[in-house]
Coordinates of C-alpha atoms and ligand atoms in Angstrom, one line a residue:
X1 CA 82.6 84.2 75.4
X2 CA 85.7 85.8 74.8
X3 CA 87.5 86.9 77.9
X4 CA 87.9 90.6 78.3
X5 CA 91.5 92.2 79.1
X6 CA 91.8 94.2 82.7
X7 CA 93.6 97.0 83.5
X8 CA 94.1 97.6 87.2
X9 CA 94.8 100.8 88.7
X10 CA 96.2 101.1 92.1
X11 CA 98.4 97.8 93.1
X12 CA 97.9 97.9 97.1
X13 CA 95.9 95.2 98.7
X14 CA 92.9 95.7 97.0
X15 CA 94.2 96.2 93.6
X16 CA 96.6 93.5 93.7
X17 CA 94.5 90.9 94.9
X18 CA 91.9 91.8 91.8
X19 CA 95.0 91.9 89.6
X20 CA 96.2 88.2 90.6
X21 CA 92.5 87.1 91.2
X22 CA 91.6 87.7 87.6
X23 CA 94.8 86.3 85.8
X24 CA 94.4 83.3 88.6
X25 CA 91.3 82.4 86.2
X26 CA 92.7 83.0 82.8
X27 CA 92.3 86.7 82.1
X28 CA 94.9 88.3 81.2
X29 CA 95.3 91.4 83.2
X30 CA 97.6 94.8 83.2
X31 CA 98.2 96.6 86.4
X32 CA 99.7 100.4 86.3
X33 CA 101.0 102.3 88.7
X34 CA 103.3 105.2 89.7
X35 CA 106.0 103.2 92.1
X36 CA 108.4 101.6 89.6
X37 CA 109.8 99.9 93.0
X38 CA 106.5 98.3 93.4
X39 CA 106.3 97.3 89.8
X40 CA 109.8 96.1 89.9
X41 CA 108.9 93.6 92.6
X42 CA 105.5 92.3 91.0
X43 CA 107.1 91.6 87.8
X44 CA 109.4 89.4 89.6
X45 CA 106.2 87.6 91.7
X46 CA 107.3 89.3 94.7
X47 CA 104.0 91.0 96.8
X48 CA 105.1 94.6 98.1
X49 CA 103.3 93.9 101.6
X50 CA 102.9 90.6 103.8
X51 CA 99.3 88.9 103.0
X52 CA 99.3 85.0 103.5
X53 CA 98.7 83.0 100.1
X54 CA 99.2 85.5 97.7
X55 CA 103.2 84.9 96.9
X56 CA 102.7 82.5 94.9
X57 CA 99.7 82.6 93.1
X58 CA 101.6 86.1 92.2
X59 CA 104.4 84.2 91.1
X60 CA 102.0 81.8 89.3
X61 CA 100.0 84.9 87.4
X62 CA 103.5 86.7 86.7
X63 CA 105.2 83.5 85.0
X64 CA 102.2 82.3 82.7
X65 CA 102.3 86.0 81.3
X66 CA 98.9 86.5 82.5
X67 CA 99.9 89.7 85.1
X68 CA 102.2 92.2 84.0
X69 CA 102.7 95.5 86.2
X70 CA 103.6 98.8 84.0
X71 CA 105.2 102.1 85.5
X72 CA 103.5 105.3 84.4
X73 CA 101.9 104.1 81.8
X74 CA 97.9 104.2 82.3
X75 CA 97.6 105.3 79.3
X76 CA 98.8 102.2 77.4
X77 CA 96.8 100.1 80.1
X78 CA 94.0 101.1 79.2
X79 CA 94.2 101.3 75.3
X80 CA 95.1 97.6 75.8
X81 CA 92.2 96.6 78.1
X82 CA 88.3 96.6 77.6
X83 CA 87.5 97.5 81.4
X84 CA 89.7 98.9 84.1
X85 CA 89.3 98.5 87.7
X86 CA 90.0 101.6 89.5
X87 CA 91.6 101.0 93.2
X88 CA 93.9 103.8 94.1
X89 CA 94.0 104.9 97.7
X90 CA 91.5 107.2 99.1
X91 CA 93.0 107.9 102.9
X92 CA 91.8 110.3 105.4
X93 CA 91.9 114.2 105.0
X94 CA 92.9 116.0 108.8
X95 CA 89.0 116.9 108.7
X96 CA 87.7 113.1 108.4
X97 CA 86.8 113.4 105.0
X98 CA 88.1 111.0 101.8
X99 CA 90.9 112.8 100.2
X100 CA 89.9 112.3 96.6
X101 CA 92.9 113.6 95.3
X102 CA 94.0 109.9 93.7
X103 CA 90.7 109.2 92.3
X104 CA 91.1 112.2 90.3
X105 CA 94.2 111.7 89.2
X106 CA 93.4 108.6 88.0
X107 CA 90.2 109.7 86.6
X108 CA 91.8 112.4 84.7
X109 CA 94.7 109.3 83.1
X110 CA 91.8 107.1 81.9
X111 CA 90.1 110.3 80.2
X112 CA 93.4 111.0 78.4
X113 CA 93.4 107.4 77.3
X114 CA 90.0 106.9 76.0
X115 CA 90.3 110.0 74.3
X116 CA 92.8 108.1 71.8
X117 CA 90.1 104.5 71.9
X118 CA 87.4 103.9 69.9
X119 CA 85.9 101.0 71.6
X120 CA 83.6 101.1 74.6
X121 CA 85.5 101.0 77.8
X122 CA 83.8 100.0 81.2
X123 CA 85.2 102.1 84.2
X124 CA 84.8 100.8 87.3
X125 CA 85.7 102.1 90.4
X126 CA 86.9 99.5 93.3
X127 CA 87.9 102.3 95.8
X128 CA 85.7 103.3 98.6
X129 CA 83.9 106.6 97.5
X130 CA 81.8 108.7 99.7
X131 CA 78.3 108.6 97.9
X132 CA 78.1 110.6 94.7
X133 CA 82.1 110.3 93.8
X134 CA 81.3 108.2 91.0
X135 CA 78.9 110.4 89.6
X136 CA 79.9 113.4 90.4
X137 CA 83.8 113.3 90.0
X138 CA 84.7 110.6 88.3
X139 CA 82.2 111.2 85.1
X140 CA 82.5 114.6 84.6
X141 CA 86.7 114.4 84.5
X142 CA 86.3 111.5 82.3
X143 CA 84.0 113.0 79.8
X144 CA 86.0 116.4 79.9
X145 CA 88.7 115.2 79.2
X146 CA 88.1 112.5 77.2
X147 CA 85.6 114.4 75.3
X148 CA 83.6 111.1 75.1
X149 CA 80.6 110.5 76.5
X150 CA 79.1 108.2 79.5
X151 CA 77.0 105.8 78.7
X152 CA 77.5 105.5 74.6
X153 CA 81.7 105.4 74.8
X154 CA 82.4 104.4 77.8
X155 CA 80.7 102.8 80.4
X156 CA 81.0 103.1 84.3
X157 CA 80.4 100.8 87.0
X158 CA 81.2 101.1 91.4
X159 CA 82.1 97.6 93.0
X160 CA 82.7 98.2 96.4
X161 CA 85.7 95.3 97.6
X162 CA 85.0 93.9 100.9
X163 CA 88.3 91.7 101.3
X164 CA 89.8 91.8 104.7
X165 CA 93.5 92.3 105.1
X166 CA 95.3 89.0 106.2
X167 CA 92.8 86.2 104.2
X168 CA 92.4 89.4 101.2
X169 CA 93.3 86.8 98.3
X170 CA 90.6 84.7 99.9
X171 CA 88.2 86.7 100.2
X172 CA 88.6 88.6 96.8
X173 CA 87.7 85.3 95.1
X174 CA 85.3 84.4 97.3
X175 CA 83.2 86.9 98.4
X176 CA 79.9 87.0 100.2
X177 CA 78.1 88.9 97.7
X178 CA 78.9 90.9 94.7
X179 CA 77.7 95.0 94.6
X180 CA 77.4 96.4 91.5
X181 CA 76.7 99.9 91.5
X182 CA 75.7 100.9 87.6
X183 CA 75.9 104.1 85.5
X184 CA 73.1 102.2 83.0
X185 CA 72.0 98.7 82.3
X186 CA 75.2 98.2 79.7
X187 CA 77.4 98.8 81.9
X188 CA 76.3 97.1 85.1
X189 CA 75.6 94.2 82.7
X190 CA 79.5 94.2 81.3
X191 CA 80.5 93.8 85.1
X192 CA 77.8 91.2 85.8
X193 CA 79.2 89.3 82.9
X194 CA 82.5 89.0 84.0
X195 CA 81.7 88.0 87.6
X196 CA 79.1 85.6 85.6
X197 CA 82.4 84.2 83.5
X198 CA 84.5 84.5 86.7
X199 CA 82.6 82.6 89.3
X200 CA 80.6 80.0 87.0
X201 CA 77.8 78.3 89.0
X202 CA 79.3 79.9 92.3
X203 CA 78.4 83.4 91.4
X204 CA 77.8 84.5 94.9
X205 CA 74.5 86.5 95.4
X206 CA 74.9 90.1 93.8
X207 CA 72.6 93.2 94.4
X208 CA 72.4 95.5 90.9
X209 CA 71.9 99.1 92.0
X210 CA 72.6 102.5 91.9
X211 CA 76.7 104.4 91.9
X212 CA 75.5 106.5 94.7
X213 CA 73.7 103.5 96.8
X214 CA 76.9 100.8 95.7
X215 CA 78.9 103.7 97.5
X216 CA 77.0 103.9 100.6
X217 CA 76.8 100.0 100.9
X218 CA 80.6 99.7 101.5
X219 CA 80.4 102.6 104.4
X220 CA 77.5 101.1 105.9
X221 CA 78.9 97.7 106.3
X222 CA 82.5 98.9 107.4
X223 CA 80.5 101.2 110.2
X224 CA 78.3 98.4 111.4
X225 CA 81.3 96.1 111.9
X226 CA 83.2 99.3 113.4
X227 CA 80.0 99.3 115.5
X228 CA 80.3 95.9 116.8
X229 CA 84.4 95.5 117.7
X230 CA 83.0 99.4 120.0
X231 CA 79.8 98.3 121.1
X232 CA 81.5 94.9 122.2
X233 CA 84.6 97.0 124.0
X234 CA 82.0 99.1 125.8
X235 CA 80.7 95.7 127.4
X236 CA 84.1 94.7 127.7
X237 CA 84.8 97.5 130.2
X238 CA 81.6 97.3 131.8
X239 CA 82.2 93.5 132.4
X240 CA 85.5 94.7 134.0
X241 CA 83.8 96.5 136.8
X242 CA 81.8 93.3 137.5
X243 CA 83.7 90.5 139.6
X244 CA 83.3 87.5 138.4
X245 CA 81.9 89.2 134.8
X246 CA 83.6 87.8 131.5
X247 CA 83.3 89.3 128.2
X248 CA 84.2 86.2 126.4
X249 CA 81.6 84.3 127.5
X250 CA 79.0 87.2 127.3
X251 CA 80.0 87.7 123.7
X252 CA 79.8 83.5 122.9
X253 CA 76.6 83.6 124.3
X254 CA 75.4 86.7 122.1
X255 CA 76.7 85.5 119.5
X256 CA 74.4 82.5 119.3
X257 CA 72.0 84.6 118.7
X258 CA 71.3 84.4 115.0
X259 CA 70.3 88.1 114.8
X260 CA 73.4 89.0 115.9
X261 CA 76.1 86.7 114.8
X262 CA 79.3 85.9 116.4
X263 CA 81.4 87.6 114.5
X264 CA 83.6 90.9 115.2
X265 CA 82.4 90.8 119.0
X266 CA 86.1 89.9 119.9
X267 CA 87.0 92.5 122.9
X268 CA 89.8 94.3 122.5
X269 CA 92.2 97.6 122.4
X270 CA 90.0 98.7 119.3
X271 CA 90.3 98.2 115.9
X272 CA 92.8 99.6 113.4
X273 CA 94.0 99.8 109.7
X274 CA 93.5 101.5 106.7
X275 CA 89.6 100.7 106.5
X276 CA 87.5 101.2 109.3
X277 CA 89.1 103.9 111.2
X278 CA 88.8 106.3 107.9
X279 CA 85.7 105.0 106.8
X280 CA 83.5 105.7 109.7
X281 CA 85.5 109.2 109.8
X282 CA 84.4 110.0 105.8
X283 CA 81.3 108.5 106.8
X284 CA 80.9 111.0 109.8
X285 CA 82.2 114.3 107.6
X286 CA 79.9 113.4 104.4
X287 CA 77.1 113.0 106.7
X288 CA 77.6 116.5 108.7
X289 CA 78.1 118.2 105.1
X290 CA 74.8 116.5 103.9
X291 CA 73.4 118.1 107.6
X292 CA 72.6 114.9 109.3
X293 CA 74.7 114.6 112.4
X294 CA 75.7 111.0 113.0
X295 CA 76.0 110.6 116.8
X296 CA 76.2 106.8 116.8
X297 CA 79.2 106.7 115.0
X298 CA 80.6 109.6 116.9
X299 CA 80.6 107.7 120.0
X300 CA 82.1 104.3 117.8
X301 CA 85.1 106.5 117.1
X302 CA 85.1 107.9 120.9
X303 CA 85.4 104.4 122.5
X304 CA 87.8 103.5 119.8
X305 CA 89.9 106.5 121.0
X306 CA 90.1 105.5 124.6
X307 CA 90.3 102.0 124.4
X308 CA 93.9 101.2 123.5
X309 CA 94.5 103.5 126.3
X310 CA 93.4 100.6 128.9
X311 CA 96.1 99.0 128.0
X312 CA 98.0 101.2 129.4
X313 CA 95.9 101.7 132.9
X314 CA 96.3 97.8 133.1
X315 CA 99.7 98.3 133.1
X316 CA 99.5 100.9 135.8
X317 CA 97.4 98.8 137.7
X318 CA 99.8 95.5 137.4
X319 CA 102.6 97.3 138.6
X320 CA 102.5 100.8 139.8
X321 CA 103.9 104.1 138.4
X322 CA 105.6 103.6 134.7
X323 CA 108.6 105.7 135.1
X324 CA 111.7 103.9 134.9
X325 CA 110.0 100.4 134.0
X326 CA 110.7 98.7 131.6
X327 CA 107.3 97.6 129.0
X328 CA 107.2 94.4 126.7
X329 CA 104.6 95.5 123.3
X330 CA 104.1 91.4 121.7
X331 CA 102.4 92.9 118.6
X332 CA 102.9 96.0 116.4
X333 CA 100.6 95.4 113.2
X334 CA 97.1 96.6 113.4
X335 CA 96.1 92.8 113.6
X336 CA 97.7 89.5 112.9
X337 CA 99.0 88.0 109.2
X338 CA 99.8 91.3 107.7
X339 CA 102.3 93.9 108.7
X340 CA 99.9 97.2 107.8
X341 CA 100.4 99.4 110.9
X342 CA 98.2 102.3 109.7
X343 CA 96.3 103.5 112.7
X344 CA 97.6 100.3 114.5
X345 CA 96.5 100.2 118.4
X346 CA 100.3 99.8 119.4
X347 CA 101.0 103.1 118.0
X348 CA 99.0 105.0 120.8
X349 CA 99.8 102.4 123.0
X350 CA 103.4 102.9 123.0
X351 CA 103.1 106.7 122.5
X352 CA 101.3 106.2 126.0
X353 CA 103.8 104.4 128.1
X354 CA 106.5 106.8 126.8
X355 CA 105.0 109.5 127.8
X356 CA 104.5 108.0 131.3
X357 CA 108.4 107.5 131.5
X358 CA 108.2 103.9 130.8
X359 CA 111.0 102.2 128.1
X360 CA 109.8 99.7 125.4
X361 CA 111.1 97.1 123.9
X362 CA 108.2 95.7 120.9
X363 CA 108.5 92.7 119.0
X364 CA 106.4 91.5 116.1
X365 CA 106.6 88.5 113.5
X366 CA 106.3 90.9 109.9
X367 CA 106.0 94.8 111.0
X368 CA 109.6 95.1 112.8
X369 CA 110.6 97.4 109.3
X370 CA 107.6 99.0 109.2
X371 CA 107.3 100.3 112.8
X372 CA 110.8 101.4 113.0
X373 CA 110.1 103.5 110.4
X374 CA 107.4 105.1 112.8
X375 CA 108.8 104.7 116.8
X376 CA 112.9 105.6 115.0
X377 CA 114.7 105.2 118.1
X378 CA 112.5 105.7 120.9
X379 CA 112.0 102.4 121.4
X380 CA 113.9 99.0 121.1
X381 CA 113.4 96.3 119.1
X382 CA 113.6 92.4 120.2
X383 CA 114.1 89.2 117.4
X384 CA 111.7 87.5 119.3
X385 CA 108.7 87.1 121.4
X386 CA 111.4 85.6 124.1
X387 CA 113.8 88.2 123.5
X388 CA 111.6 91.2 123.7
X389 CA 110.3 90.1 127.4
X390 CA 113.9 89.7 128.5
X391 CA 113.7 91.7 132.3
X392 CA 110.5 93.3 131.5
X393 CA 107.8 94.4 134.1
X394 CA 105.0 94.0 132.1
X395 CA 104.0 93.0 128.9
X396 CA 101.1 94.2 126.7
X397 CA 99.9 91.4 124.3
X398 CA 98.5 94.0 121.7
X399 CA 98.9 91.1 118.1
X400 CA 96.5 88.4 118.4
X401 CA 99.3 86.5 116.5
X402 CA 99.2 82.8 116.5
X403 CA 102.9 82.6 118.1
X404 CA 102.2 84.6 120.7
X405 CA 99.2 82.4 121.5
X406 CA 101.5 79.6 121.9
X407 CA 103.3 81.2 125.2
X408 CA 103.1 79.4 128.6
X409 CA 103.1 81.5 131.6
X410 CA 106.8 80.1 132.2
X411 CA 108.0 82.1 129.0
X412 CA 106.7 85.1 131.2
X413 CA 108.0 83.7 134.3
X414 CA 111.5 82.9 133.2
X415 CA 112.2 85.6 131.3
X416 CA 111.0 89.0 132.7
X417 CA 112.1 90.8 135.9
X418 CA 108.7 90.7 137.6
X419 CA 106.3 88.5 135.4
X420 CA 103.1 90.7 134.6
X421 CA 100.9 90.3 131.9
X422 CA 98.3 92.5 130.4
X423 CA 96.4 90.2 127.7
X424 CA 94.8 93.3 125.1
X425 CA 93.4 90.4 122.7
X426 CA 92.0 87.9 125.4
X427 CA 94.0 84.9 123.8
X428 CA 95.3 83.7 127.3
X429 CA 93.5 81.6 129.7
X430 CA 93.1 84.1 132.9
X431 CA 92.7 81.1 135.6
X432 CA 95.7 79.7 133.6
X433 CA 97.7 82.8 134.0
X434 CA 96.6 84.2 137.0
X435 CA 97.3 81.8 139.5
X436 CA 101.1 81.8 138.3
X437 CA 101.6 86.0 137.7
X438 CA 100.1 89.3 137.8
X439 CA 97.9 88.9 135.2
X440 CA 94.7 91.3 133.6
X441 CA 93.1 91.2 130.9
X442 CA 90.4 93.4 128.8
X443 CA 86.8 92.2 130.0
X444 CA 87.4 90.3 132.9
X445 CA 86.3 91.6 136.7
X446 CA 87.9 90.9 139.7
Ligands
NAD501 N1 92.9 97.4 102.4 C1 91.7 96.9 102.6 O1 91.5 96.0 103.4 C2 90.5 97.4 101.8 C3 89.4 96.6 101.7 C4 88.3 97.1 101.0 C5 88.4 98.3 100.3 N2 89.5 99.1 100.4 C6 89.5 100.4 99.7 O2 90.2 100.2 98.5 C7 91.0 101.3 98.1 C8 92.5 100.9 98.0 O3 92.9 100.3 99.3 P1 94.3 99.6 99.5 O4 94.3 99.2 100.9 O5 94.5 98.6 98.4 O6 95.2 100.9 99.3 P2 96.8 101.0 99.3 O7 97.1 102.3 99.9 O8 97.4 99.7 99.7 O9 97.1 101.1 97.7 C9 96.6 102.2 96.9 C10 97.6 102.3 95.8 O10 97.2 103.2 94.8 C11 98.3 103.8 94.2 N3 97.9 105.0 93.4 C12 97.5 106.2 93.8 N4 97.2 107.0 92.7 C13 97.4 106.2 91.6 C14 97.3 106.4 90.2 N5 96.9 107.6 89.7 N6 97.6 105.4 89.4 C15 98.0 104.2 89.8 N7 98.2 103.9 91.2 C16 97.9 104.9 92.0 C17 99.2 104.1 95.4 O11 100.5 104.3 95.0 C18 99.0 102.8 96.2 O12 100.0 101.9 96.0 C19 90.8 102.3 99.3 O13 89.7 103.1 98.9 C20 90.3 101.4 100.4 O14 89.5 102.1 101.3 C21 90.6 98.6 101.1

């Protein structure tokens, strides 16, 4: 079989990692997009964000030809492709909903540039689209403006991407299952071809269905694990009101259970990021519009709203009114091995301890550039996990980073005026710790 060409649209995490994933097997793939700084640093085998592993198989795709990254030119991506993967941003509108806005931008670029190609084109779109997107935006700007028509000229195809930030290279290749939401049989089988070339005898399981029920399976998923990391928090907090009560262990335990699994029952300070905070939110608005009230998730996002805030009540609790003391933050990216800080737990955290009076000096290994660009001068920076607990009070582990994990309690104890700890990501042995400082963590009663 002859391998088709790609066009990617959208070069973040999502559409990078499809980008190098495909030209990683031999296709030969064309990204597009609008930042001719992002482009710039592609085209060079340079990634535009910290994910481990992907430099350079980047560099690899890059050099052999295979990737190539154009600036404003959708158009010509297209014309030279036979299927274009669609994963532009769809962020958060102040009501909850999925701003669309780039989806139909995008939408409207591919119907300019069909409009000018003769061959059928499969669109498919990667981004996470509240149900009925597909076919209710995305086809109608295509055909208008590409006066051709769905299902005869083009085809059209929603693959929800379920890679998580931090092992997304590894997961975009080898994913648990495959979702392919199609317009008709021809397209869905185009896509089901490709993953058929792509994976060989490893094709992973993959559920044909409809757009609208492809769409819903990304939400679902995201708000299920959303579900866990809150439902696990709440026991977290109850656990703390129970001496002798560990959340760890509860969660091990649980987690043997194969009906539950033990993944993503890690208490913490909540989760973060770019996906499940704004997907249960969209999740939430679609579903009030459709007139279903969806009270679960409403209370998933309410715990997620308080929880970073213990960290701060710890604090309190290690060592007395904030004002004037002087707060350690080990941890700024919304979790370890990538330096994303969009709806990050230290951001509340730290808004938090200012507002008590407090002064913070935050370290982290990759999102140092990134969160000055968000905290300015409010706060001070530290070079290292050492440096940034030099004559603190306390210290809020909020990063389950591997270096940080690596810390004895005589890193606390040597450097920081009064050694306190407050472990957010329960990476720290507590009989370890407490019998040498002031030590709490989340999930653990005294
Ligand atoms: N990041 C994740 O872990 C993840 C996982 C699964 C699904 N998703 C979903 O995939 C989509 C993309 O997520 P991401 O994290 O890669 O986003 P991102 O914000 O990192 O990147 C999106 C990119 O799209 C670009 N863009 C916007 N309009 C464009 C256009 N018309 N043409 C070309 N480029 C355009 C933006 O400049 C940006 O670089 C979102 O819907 C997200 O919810 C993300």
């Amino acid at each position: 079989m002859k391998k088709p060409k790609i066009s990617v649209l959208g070069i973040g995490y999502v559409g990078l990692c499809t980008a190098v994933g495909f030209a990683s097997k031999g296709y030969t793939v064309i990204a597009s997009t609008h930042d001719a700084e992002k482009a710039a640093k592609i085209n060079k085998g340079i990634p535009p964000f910290h994910e481990p592993n992907l430099q350079k198989l980047l560099e690899e795709a890059v050099q052999s030809g295979r990737l190539t990254c154009l600036t404003n030119q959708t158009k010509k991506a297209v014309l030279e492709t036979d299927l274009t993967f669609n994963a532009v941003g769809t962020p958060s509108m102040p009501d909850g909903g999925a701003d669309l806005q780039f989806i139909e931008a995008s939408s409207r670029e591919i119907g300019q540039a069909l409009c000018k190609k003769s061959t059928y084109h499969v669109i498919v779109i990667k981004s996470t689209v509240v149900p009925g997107t597909t076919r209710d935006l995305v086809k109608p700007i295509v055909e208008k403006v590409s006066k051709k028509k769905c299902g005869s000229d083009f085809g059209l195809c929603m693959n929800p991407e379920f890679l998580r930030q931090g092992s997304a290279f590894e997961d975009t290749i080898h994913t648990d299952r495959i979702v392919i939401g199609e317009y008709d049989k021809k397209s869905g089988d185009v896509l089901y071809n490709l993953y058929k070339d792509f994976y060989d005898k490893d094709l992973p399981p993959t559920i044909r269905t409809s757009l609208s029920t492809a769409e819903l399976i990304k939400y679902a998923s995201n708000s299920l694990l959303a579900t866990k990391i809150s439902y696990i928090n709440t026991i977290a907090n109850i656990c703390g009101k129970i001496p002798g009560a560990d959340v760890k262990t509860v969660a091990v335990a649980m987690g043997l259970d194969k009906r539950i699994g033990p993944l993503f029952l890690n208490a913490g300070l909540g989760y973060g990021g770019s996906c499940f905070p704004k997907d249960v939110k969209a999740l939430i608005a679609h579903s009030k519009k459709l007139g279903y009230r969806l009270e679960l998730l409403e209370s998933v996002e309410n715990v997620n709203k308080t929880q970073p805030l213990k960290a701060v009540e710890f604090c309190k609790e290690l060592i007395g009114n904030l004002k004037g003391k002087h707060v350690a933050i080990l941890g700024l990216a919304f979790k370890a091995d990538t330096d994303d800080m969009r709806e990050a737990r230290a951001i509340p955290i730290i808004n938090e301890l200012l507002k008590e009076g407090a002064s913070v000096t935050a370290y982290d290994p990759v999102a140092m550039s990134i969160a000055k660009t968000i905290f300015k001068n409010k706060i001070r920076y530290a070079q290292s996990a050492i440096e940034c607990l030099k004559n603190a009070d306390c210290c809020i582990l909020v990063t389950e980073w591997d270096e940080f994990k690596k810390l004895k309690p005589a890193d606390f104890i040597n450097n920081m005026k009064q050694p306190a700890l407050v472990d957010g990501r329960r990476i720290y042995n507590p009989e370890e710790f407490s019998q040498k400082m002031k030590f709490t963590a989340i999930g653990l009663g005294h």
